[in-house]
Short mmCIF file of C-alpha atoms in Angstrom, two decimals:
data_model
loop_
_atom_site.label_atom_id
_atom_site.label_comp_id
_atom_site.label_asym_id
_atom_site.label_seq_id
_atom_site.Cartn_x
_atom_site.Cartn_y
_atom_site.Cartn_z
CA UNK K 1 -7.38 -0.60 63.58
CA UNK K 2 -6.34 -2.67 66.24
CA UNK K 3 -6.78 0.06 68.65
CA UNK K 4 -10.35 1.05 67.63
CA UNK K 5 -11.06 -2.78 68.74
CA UNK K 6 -10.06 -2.09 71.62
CA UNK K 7 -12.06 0.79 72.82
CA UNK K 8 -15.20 -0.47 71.15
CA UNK K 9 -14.40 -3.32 73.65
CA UNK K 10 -14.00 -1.46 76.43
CA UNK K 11 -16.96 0.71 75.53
CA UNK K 12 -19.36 -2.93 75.50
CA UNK K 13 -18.17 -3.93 78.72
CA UNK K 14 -18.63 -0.86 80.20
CA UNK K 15 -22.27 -0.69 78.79
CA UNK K 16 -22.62 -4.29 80.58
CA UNK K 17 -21.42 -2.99 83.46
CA UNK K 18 -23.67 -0.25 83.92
CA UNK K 19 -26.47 -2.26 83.23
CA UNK K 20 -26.05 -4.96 85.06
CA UNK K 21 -25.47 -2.68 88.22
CA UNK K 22 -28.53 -0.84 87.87
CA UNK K 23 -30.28 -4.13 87.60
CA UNK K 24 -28.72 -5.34 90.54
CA UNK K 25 -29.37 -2.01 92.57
CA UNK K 26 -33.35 -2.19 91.54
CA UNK K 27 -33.12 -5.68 92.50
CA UNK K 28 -31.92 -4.99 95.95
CA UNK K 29 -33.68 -2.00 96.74
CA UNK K 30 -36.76 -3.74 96.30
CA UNK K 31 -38.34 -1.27 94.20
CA UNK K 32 -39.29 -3.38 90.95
CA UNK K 33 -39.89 -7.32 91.59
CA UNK K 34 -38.62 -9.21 88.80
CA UNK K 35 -41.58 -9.06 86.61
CA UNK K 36 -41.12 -5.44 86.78
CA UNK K 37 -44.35 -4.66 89.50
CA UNK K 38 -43.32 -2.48 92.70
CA UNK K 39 -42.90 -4.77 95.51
CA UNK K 40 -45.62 -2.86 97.63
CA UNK K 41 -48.22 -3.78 95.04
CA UNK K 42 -47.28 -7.63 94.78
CA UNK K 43 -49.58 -8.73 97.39
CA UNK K 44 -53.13 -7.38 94.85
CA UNK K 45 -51.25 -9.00 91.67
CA UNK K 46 -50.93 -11.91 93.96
CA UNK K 47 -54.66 -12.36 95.18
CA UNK K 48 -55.52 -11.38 91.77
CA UNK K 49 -53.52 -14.64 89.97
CA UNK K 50 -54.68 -16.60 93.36
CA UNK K 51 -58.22 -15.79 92.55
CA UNK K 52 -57.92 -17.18 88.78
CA UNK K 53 -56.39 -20.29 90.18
CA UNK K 54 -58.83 -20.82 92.74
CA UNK K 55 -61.57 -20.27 89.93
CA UNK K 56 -60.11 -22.21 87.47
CA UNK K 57 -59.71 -25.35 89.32
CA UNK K 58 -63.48 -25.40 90.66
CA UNK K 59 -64.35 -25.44 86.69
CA UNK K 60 -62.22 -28.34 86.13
CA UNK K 61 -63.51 -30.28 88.82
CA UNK K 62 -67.00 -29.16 87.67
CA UNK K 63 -65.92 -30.58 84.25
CA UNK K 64 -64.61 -33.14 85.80
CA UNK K 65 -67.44 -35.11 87.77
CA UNK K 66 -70.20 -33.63 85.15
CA UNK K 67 -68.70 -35.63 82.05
CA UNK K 68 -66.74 -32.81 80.42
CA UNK K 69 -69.62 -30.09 81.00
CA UNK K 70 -69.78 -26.84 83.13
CA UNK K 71 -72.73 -26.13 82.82
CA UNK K 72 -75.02 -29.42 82.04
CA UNK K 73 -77.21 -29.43 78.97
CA UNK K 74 -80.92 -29.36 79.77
CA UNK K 75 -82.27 -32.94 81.23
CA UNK K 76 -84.67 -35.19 78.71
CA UNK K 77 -86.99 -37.51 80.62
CA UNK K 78 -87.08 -40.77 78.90
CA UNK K 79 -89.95 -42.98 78.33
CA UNK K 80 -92.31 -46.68 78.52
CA UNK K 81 -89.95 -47.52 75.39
CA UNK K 82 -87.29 -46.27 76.57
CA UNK K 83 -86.91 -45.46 80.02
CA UNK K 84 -83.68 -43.98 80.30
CA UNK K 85 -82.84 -40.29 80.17
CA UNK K 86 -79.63 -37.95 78.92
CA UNK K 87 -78.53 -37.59 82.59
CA UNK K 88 -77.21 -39.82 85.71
CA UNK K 89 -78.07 -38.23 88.98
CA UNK K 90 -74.42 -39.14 90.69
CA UNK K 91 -75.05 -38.44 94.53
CA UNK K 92 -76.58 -35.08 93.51
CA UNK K 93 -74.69 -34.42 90.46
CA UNK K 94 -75.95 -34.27 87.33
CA UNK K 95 -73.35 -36.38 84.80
CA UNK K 96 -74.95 -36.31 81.43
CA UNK K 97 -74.27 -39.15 79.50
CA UNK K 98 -72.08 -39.61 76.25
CA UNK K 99 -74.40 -41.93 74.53
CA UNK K 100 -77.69 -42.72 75.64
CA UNK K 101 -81.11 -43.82 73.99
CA UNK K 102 -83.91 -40.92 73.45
CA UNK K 103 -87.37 -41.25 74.12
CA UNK K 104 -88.37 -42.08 70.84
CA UNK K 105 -86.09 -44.84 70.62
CA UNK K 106 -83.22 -43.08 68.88
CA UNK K 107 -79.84 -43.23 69.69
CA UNK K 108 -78.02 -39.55 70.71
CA UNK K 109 -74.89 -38.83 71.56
CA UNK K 110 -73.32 -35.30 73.29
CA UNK K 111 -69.78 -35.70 73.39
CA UNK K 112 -68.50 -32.50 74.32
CA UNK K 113 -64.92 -31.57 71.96
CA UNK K 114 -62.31 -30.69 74.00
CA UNK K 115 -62.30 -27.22 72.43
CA UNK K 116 -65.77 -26.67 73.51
CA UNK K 117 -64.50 -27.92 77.53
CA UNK K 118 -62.14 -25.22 77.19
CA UNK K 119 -64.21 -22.59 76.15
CA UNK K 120 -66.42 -24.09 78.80
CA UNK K 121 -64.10 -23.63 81.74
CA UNK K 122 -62.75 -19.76 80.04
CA UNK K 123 -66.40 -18.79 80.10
CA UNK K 124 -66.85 -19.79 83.68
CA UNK K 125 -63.70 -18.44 85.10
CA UNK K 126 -64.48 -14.64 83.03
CA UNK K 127 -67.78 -14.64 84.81
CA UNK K 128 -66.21 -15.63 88.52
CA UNK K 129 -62.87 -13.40 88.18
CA UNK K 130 -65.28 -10.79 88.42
CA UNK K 131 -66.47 -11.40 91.91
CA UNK K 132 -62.93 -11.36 93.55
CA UNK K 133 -62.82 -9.16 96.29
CA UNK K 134 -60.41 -6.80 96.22
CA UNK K 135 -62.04 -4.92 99.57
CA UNK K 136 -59.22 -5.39 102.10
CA UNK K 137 -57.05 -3.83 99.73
CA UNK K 138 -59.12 -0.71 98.79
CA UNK K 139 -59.47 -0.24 102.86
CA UNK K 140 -55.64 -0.39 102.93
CA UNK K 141 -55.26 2.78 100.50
CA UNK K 142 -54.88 0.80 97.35
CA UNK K 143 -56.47 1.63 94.33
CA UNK K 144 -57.55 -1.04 91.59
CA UNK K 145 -58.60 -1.00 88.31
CA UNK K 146 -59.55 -4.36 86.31
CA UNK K 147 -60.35 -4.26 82.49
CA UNK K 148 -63.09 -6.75 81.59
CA UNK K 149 -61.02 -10.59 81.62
CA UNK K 150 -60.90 -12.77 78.31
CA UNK K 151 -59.65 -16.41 79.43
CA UNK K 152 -58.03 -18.47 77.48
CA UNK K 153 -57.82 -22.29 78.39
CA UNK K 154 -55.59 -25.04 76.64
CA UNK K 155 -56.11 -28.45 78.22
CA UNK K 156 -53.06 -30.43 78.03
CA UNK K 157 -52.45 -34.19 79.09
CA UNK K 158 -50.94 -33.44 82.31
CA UNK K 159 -52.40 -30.10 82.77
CA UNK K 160 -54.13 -26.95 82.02
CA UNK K 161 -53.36 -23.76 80.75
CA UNK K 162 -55.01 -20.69 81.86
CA UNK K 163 -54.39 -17.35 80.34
CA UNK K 164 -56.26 -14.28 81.39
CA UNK K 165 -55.94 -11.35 79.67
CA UNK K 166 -57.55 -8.62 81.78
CA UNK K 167 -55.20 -5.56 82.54
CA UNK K 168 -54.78 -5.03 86.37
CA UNK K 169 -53.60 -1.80 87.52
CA UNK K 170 -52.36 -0.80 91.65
CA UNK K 171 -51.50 2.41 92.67
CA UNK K 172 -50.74 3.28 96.54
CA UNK K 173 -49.08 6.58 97.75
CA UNK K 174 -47.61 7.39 93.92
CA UNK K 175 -46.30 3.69 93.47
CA UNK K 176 -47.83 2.37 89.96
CA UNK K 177 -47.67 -1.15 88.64
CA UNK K 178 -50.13 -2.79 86.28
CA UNK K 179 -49.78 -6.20 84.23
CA UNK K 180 -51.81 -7.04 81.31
CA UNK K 181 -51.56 -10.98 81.01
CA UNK K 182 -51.90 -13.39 84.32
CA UNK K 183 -51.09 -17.14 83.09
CA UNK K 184 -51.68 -20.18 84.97
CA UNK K 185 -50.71 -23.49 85.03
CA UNK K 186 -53.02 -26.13 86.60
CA UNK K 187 -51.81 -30.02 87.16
CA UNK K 188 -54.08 -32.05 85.97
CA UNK K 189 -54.36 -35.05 84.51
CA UNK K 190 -58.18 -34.14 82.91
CA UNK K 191 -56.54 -34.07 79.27
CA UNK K 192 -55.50 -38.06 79.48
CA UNK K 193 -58.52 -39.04 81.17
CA UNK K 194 -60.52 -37.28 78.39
CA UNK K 195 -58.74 -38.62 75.88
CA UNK K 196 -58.74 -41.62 77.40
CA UNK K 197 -62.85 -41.57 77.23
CA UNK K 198 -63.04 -40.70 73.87
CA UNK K 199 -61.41 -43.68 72.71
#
């Protein structure tokens, strides 16, 4: 009995072993990175996440200086009774307001959720991740294919959360790689100062 231990023992660290070798070796050789893409593709699945980022933080600073909106809801004019309108013109930017007093004399109020911010800034990153350019790399030999992005966004105190799920596959002379999820983390403090607003 005891000897059966024994080799089983052996047999597991041997397994270890052997695994932990041909990690190394891979590692070393430089032929997988360590999220498992060739090394000779990193630079595309780079620009790619660098694109998203760069994207991503012009639609928080868009939500940012426009009171929580991307795009702005359509201006009302005000009037003799009341002559204030849903909108402050902020040194060319349009801020709609949170409360503000209708035409008519009624009170509105747009307060955009946070969930609708997020969707907000996912919508506007989809359509821009569209328009990176990939041409340097397709005149280097590469070739790219891009599956039609779905962002996700989670605005957090301190920071945001992107998540794109668009599957990016690179191929150059044989060497494949592809990656389905690119995630992003923004810092940000546009989650406490929202919150902050709100109450």
């Amino acid at each position: 009995m005891m000897e059966k231990r024994a080799q089983m023992t052996i047999f597991v660290i041997v397994a270890i072993v052997i695994v932990a070798l041909l990690g190394l070796y891979f590692v070393i050789r430089g032929g997988i990175g360590i999220e498992g893409v060739p090394s000779e593709l990193r630079p595309v699945f780079d620009y790619y996440e660098s694109c998203i980022k760069d994207e991503s933080e012009v639609a928080i600073k868009l939500a940012g200086t426009q009171g929580g909106y991307v795009n702005v809801p359509d201006y009302i004019s005000g009037s003799e009774y009341a002559p204030f309108s849903s909108q402050l013109n902020f040194l060319g930017f349009p801020v709609p307001y949170w409360s503000y007093v209708s035409g008519n004399g009624l009170i509105k109020e747009q307060v955009p959720s946070k969930r609708d911010i997020e969707r907000n800034i996912g919508d506007y990153i989809e359509e821009r991740i569209k328009e990176c350019d990939f041409d340097s790399y397709y005149s280097q030999g590469y070739e790219i294919e891009i599956e039609e992005p779905r962002v996700n966004v989670n605005i957090n105190e301190n920071n945001v959360r992107i998540n794109a799920d668009s599957r990016l596959s690179v191929s150059k002379a044989g060497t494949k790689g592809n990656r389905q999820e690119h995630n992003i983390v923004i810092s940000s403090k546009f989650g406490r100062f929202y919150d902050l607003a709100r109450k």
